[in-house]
GROMACS .gro file of C-alpha atoms in nm:
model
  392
    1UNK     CA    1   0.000   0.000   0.000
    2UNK     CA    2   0.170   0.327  -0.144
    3UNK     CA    3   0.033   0.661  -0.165
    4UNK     CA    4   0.154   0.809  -0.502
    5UNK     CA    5   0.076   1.175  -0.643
    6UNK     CA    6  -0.052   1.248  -0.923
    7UNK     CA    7  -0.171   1.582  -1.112
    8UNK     CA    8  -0.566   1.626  -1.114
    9UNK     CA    9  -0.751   1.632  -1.440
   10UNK     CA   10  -0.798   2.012  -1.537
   11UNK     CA   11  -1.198   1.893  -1.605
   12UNK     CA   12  -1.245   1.646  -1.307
   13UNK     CA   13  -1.490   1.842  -1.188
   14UNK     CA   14  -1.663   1.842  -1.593
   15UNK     CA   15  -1.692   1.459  -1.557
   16UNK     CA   16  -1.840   1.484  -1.218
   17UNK     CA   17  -2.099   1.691  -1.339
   18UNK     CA   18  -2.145   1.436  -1.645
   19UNK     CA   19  -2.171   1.150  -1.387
   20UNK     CA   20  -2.430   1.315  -1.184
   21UNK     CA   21  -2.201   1.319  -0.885
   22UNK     CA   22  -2.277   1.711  -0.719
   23UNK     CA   23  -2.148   1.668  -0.365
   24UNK     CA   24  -1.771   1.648  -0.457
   25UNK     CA   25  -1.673   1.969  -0.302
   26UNK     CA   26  -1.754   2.041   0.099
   27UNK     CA   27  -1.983   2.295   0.159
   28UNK     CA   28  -1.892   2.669   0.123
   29UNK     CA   29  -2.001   2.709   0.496
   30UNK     CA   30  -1.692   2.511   0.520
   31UNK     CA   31  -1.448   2.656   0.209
   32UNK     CA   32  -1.533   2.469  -0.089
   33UNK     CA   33  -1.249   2.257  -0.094
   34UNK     CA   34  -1.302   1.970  -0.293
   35UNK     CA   35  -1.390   1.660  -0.112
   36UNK     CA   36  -1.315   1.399  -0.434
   37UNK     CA   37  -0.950   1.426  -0.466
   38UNK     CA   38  -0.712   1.327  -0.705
   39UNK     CA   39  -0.384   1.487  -0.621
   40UNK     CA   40  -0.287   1.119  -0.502
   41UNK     CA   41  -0.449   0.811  -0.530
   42UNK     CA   42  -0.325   0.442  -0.341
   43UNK     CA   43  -0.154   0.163  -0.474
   44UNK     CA   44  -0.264  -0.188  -0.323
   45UNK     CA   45  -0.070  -0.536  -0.394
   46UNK     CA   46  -0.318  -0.812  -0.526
   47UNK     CA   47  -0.192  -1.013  -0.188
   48UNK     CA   48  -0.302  -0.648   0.013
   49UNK     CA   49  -0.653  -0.652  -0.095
   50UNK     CA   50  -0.733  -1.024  -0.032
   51UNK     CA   51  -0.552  -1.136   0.228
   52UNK     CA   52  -0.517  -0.844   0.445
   53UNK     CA   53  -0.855  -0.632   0.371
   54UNK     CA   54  -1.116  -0.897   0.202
   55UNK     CA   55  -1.065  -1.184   0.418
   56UNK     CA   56  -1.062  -1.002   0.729
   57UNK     CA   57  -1.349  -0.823   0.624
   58UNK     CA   58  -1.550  -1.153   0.524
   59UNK     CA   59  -1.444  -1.270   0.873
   60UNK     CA   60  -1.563  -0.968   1.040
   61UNK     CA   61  -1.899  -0.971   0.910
   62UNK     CA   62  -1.941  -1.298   0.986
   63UNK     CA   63  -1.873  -1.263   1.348
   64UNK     CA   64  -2.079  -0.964   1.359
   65UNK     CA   65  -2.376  -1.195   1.256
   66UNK     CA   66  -2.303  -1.404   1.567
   67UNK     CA   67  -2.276  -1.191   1.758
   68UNK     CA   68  -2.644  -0.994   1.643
   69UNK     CA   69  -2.797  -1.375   1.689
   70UNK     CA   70  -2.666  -1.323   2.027
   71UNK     CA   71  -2.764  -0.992   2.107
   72UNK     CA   72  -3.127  -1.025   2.017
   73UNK     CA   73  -3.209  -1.361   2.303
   74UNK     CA   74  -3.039  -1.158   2.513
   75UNK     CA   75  -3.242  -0.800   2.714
   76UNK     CA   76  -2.917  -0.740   2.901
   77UNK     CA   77  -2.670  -0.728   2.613
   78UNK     CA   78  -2.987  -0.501   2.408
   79UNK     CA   79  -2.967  -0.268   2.707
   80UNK     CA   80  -2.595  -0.212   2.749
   81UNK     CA   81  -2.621  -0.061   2.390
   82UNK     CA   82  -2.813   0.173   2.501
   83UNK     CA   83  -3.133   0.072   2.278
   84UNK     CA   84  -3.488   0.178   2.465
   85UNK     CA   85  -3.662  -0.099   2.555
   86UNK     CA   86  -3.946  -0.042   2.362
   87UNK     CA   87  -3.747  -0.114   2.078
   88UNK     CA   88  -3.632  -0.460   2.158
   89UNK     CA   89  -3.920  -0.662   1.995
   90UNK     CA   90  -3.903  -0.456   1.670
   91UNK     CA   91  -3.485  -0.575   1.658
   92UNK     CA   92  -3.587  -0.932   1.758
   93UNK     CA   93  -3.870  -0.997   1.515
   94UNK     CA   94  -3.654  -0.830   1.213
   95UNK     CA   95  -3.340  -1.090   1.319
   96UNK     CA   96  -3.593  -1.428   1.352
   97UNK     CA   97  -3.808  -1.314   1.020
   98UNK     CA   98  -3.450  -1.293   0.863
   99UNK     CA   99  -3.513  -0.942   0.702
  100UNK     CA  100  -3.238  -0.902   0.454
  101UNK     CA  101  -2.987  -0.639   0.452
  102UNK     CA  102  -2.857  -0.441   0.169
  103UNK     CA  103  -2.486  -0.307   0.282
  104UNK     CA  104  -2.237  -0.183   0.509
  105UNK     CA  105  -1.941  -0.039   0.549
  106UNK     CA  106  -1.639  -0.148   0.782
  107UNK     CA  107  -1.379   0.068   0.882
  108UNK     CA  108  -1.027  -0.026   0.977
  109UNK     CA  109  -0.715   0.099   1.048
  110UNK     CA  110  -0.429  -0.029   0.809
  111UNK     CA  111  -0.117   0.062   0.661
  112UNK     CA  112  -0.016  -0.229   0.402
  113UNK     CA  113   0.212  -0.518   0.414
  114UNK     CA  114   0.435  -0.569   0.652
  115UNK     CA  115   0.211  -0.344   0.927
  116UNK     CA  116   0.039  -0.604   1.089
  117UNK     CA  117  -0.310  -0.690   1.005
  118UNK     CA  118  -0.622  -0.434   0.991
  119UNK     CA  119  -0.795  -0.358   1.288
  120UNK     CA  120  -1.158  -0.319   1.301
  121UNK     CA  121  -1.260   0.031   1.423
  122UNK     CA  122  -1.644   0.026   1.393
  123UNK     CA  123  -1.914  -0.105   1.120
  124UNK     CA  124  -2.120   0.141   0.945
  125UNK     CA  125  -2.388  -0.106   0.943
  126UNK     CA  126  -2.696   0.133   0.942
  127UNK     CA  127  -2.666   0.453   0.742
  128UNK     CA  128  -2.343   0.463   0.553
  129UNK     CA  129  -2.246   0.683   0.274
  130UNK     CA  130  -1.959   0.767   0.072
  131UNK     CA  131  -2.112   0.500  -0.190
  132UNK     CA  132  -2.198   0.659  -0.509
  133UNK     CA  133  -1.793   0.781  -0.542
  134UNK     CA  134  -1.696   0.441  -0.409
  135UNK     CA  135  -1.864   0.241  -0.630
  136UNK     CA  136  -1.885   0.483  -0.976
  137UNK     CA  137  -1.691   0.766  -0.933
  138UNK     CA  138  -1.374   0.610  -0.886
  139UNK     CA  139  -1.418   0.363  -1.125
  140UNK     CA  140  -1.515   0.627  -1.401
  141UNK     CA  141  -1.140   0.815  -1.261
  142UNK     CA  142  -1.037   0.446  -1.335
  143UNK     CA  143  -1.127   0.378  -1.677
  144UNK     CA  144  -1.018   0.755  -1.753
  145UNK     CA  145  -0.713   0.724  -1.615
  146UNK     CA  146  -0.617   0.398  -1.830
  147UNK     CA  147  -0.756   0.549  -2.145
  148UNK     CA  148  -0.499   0.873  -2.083
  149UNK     CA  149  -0.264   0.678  -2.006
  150UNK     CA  150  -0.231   0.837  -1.642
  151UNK     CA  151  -0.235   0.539  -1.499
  152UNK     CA  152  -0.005   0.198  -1.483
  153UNK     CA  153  -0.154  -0.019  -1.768
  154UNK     CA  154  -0.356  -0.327  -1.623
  155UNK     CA  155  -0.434  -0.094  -1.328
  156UNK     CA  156  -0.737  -0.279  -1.155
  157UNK     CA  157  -0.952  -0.177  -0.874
  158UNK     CA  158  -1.114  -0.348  -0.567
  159UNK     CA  159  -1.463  -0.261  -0.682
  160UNK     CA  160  -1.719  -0.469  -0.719
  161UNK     CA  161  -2.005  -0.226  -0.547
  162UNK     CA  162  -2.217  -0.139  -0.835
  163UNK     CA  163  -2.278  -0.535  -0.992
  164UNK     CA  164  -2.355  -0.645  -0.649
  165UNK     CA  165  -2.575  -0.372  -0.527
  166UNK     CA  166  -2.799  -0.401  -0.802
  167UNK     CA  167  -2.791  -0.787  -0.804
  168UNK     CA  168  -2.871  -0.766  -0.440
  169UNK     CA  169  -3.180  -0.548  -0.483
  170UNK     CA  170  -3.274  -0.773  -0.723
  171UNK     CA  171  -3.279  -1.074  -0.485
  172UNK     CA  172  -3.452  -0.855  -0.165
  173UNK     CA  173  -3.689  -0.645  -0.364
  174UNK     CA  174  -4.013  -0.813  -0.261
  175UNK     CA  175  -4.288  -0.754  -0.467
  176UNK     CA  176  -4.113  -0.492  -0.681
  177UNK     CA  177  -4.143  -0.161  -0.539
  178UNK     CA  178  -3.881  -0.020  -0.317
  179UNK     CA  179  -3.957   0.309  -0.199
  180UNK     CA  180  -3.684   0.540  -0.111
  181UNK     CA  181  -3.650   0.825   0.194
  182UNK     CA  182  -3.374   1.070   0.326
  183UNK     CA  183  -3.368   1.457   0.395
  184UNK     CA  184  -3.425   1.604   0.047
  185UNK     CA  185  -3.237   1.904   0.108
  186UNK     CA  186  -2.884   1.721   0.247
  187UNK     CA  187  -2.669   1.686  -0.064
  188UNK     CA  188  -2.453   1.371   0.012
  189UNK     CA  189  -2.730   1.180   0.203
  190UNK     CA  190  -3.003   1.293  -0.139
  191UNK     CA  191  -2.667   1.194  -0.377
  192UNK     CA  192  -2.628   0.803  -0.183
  193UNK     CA  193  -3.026   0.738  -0.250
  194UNK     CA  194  -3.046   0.879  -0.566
  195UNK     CA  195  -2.755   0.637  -0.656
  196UNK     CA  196  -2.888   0.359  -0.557
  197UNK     CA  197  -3.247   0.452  -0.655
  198UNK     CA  198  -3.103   0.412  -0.983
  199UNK     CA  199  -2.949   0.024  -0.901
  200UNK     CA  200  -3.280  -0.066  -0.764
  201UNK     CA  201  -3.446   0.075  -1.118
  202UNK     CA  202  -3.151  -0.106  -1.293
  203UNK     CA  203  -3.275  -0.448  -1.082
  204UNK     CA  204  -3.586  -0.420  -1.235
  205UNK     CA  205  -3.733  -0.244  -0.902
  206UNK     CA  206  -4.021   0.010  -0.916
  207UNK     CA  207  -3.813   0.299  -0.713
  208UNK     CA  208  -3.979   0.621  -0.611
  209UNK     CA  209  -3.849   0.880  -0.327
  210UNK     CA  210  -3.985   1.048  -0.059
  211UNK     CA  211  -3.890   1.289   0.180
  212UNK     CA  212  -3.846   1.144   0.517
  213UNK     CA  213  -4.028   1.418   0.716
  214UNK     CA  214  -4.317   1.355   0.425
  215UNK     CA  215  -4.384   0.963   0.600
  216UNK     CA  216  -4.656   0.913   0.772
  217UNK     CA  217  -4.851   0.610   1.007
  218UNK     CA  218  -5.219   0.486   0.947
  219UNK     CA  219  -5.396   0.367   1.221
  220UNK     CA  220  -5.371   0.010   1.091
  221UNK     CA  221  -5.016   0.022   1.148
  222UNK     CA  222  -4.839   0.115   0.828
  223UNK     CA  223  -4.634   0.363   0.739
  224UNK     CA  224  -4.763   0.559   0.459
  225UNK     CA  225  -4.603   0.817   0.149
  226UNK     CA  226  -4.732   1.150   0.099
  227UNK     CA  227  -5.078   1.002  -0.085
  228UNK     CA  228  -5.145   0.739   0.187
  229UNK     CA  229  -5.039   0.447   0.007
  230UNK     CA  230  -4.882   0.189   0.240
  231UNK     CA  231  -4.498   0.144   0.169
  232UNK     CA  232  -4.456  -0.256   0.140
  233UNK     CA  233  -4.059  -0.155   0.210
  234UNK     CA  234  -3.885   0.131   0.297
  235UNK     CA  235  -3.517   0.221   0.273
  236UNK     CA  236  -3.406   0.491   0.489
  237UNK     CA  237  -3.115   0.716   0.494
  238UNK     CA  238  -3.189   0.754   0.869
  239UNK     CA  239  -3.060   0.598   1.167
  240UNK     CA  240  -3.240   0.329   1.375
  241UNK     CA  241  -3.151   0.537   1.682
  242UNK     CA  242  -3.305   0.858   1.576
  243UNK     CA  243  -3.615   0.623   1.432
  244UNK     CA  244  -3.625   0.448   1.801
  245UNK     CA  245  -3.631   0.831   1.983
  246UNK     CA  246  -3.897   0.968   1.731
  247UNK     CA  247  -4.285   0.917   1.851
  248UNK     CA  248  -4.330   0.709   1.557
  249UNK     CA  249  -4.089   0.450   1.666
  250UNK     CA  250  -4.263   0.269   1.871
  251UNK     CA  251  -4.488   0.131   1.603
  252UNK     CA  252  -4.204   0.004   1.386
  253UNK     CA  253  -4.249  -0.315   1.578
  254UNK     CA  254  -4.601  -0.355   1.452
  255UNK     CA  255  -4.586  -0.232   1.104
  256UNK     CA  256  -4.575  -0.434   0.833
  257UNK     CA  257  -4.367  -0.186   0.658
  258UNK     CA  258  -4.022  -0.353   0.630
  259UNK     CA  259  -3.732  -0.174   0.635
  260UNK     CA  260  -3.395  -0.164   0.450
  261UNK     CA  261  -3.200  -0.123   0.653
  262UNK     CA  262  -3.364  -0.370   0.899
  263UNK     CA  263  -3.359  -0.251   1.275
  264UNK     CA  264  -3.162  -0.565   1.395
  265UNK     CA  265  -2.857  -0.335   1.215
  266UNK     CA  266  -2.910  -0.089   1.510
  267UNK     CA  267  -2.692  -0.364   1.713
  268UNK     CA  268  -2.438  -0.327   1.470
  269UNK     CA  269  -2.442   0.017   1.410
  270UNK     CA  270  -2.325   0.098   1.752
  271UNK     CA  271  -2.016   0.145   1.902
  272UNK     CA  272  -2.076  -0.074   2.188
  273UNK     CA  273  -2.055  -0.369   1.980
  274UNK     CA  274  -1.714  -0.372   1.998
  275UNK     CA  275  -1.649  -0.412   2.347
  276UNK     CA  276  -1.905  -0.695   2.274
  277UNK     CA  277  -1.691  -0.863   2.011
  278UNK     CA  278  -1.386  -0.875   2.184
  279UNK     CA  279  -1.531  -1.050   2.501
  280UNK     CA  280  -1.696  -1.269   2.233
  281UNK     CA  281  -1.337  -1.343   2.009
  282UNK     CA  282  -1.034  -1.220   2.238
  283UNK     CA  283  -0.717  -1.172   2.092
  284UNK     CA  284  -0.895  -1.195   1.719
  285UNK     CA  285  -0.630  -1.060   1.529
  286UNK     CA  286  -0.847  -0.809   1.362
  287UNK     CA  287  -1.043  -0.652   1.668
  288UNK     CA  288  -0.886  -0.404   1.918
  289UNK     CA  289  -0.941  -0.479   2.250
  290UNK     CA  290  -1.284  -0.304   2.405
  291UNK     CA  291  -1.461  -0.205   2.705
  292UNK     CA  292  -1.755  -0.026   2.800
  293UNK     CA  293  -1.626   0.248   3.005
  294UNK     CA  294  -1.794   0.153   3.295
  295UNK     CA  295  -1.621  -0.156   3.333
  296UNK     CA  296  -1.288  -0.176   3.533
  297UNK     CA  297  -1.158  -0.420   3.301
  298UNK     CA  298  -1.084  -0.099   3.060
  299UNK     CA  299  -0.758  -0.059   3.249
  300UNK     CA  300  -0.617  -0.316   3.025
  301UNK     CA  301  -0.573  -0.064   2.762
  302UNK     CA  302  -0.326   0.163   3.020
  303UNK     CA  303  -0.251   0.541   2.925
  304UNK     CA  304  -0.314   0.467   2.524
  305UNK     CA  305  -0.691   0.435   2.401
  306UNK     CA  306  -0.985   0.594   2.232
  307UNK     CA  307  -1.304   0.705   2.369
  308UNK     CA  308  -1.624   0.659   2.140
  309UNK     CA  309  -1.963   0.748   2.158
  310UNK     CA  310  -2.196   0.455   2.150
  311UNK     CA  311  -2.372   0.668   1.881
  312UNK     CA  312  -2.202   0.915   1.680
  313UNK     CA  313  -2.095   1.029   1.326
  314UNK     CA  314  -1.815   1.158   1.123
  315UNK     CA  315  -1.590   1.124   1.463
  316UNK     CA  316  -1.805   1.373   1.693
  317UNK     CA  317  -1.705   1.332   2.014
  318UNK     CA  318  -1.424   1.100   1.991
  319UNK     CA  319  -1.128   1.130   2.228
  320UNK     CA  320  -0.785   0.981   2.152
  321UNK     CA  321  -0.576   0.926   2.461
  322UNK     CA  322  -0.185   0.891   2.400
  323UNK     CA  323   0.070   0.785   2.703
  324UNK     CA  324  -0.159   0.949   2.905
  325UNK     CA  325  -0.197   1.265   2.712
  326UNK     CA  326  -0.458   1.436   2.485
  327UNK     CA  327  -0.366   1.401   2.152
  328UNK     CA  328  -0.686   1.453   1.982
  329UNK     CA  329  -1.019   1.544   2.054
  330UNK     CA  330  -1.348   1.650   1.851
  331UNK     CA  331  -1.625   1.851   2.006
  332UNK     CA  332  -2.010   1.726   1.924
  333UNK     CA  333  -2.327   1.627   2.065
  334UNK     CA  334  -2.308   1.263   2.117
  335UNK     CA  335  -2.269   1.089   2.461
  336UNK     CA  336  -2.533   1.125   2.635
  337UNK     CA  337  -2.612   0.760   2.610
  338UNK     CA  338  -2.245   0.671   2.746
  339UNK     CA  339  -1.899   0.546   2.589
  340UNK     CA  340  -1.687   0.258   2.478
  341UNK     CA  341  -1.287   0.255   2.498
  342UNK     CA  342  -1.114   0.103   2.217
  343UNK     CA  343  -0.735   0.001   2.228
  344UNK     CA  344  -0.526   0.258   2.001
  345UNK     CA  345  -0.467   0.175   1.667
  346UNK     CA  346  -0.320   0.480   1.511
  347UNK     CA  347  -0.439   0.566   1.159
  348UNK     CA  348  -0.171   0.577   0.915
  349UNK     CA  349   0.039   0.852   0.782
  350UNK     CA  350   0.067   0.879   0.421
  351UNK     CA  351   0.248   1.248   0.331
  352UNK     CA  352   0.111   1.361   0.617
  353UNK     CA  353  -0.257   1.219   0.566
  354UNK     CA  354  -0.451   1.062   0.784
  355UNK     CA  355  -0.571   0.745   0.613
  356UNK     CA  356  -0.879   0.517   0.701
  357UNK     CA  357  -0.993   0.237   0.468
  358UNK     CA  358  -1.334   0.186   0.420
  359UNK     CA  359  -1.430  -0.162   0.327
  360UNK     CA  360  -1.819  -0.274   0.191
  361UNK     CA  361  -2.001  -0.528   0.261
  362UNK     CA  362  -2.302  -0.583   0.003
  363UNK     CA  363  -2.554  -0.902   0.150
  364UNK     CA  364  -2.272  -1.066   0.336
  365UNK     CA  365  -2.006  -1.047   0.017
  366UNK     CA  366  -1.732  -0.814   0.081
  367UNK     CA  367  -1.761  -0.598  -0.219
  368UNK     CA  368  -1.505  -0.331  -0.222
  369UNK     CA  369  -1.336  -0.044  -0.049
  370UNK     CA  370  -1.289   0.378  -0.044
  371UNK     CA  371  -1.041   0.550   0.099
  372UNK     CA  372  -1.034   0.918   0.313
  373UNK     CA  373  -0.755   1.105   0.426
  374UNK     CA  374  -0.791   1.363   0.729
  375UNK     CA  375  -0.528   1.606   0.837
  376UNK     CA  376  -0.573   1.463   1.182
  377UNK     CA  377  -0.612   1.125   1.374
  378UNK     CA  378  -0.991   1.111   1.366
  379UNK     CA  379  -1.172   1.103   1.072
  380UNK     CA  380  -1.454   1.363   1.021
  381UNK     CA  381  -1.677   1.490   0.772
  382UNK     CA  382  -1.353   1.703   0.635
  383UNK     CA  383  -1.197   1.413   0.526
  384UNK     CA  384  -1.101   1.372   0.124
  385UNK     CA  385  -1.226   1.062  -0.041
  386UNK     CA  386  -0.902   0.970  -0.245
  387UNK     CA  387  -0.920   0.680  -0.508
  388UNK     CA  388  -0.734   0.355  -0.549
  389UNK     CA  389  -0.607   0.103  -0.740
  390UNK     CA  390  -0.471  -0.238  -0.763
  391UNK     CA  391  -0.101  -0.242  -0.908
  392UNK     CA  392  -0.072  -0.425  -1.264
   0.00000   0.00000   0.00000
């Protein structure tokens, strides 16, 4: 794994625009900088991408699954994540119907070859984004890049998103209508449904959005679009933990409105899981040792760890603890429903960057990865999706 620099196409941002892909620059309440870049791109080893990220990930997945079959026969491991009660028959049912899932997204820490393997630092398993440029985007950079000759010929690229999202919609889809809902007016969240609006149309899915605030709950349970017509399934660009605190929540239990993602994901979504996994598989060699922070055994970790949220986003309210020192810290309003303390596994420095890998998971496949740099050790919503390849 190599980070090498590269010029930026003088009309990147023309083939965005072509593509359909609007949210490649942060916000100007922010600066404008752009949030695609190409000014580098990394370089993985066949052996890199298999062994060290796509095994592990498989792996990973797999013992997330345990542990959600787990979770669910169990109230007390429900409640230390922080999940009301009133939500615990709603995750159960979902788990024993077997509601499918559509994706995820893992994160780990790791720096190549030679590093020592990739740790897991949380799963995305809920609401993740960063899709559309993981799974087209890059691969349109890709293919331009060869043609230009830009890139290494018989470049290749750990990317299988698109095929399997839309082959995976085509298995779940039920009876051929898959509504869609997210905040209309938040560019990246709008961008990730309208992408894969379009795989569900391209799986032979009826696909039609609507506004999450425009939902709405008959009194014979279901949840309703804007006419009153009863969505058979719903995905949602909206967390189970928001859905759970909402007045509406409590009749997701009932409905027969299934969901995409399906609420048993709220275990995995949260960061409490992995103080779960690590009592479950000790010393796995891809999970940092965990605790909740109310448990003594957390002094295992010593002066060196980092604090999480049990929910939280884009690294709000994350601590990092080095030696005993602050070394980072980011400012939000998560925690109220307490913490987990991971062991330290630093984040890579590439020129400087910050990098975290991203790794998908579409069904249970592994299915491809994206990259972000940060200019510090937690990743936030300023980090820079930068693309990758596989060397020829």
């Amino acid at each position: 794994m190599r980070r090498v620099a590269t010029a930026e196409r003088p009309d990147w941002r023309e083939h965005a625009a072509r593509a359909g892909f609007h949210f490649h620059s942060f916000d100007h309440s922010f600066d404008g900088a752009p949030y695609w870049d190409e000014s580098a791109y990394y370089a993985f080893s066949l052996a890199e991408i298999e062994e060290d990220i796509e095994e592990p990930t498989r792996d990973l997945h797999a013992l997330c699954l345990a542990f959600v079959a787990r979770a669910v026969e169990d109230e007390a491991i429900l409640a230390s994540l922080a999940i009301p009660e009133h939500a615990f028959d709603a995750i159960r049912a979902s788990w024993r119907r077997g509601d499918p899932a559509l994706y995820g997204r893992l994160d780990l820490s790791y720096g190549g070859a030679g590093t020592g393997p990739a740790k897991l630092l949380e799963y995305n398993a809920d609401t993740p984004t960063a899709l559309y440029e993981s799974a087209v985007f890059q691969w349109l950079w890709l293919e331009d890049g060869l043609a230009r000759g830009r890139l290494p010929a018989g470049s290749d690229q750990y990317n299988a998103l698109h095929e399997r999202l839309v082959a995976r919609l085509a298995e779940i889809g039920g009876s051929g209508r898959l509504t869609f809902a997210s905040f209309a007016d938040a560019p990246e969240d709008r961008g990730t449904v309208a992408y894969l609006q379009d795989c569900a149309l391209q799986a032979g899915l009826a696909a039609p959005f609507l506004p999450v605030e425009a939902i709405g709950l008959k009194s014979d349970g279901w949840f309703v679009d804007e006419a009153g017509h009863p969505i058979e399934t719903l995905f949602k660009l909206y967390p189970w933990e928001w859905i759970f605190a909402d007045p509406f929540g409590r009749a997701v239990a009932a409905a027969p409105t299934r969901f995409l993602e399906p609420p048993w994901k709220a275990v995995l979504s949260n960061k409490g899981m992995l103080a779960h996994l690590w009592a479950m598989a000790p010393g796995h060699p891809n999970l940092l040792p965990a605790f909740f922070e109310d448990d003594p055994a957390k002094a295992a970790l010593g002066d060196s760890f980092v604090k999480k949220p049990l929910y939280a986003r884009e690294g709000a309210n994350v601590l990092v603890v080095r030696e005993g020192a602050v070394a980072a810290r980011v400012e939000g309003p998560y925690g109220a429903e307490g913490f987990v303390r991971q062991g330290l596994a630093a984040l890579p420095r590439f020129d400087g960057r910050h990098a975290l890998i991203g790794s998908w998971i579409v069904g249970n496949e592994p299915a491809g990865l994206c990259l972000r740099e940060g200019d510090g050790p937690i990743t936030t919503d300023r980090a820079r999706f930068v693309p990758h390849v596989i060397d020829p």
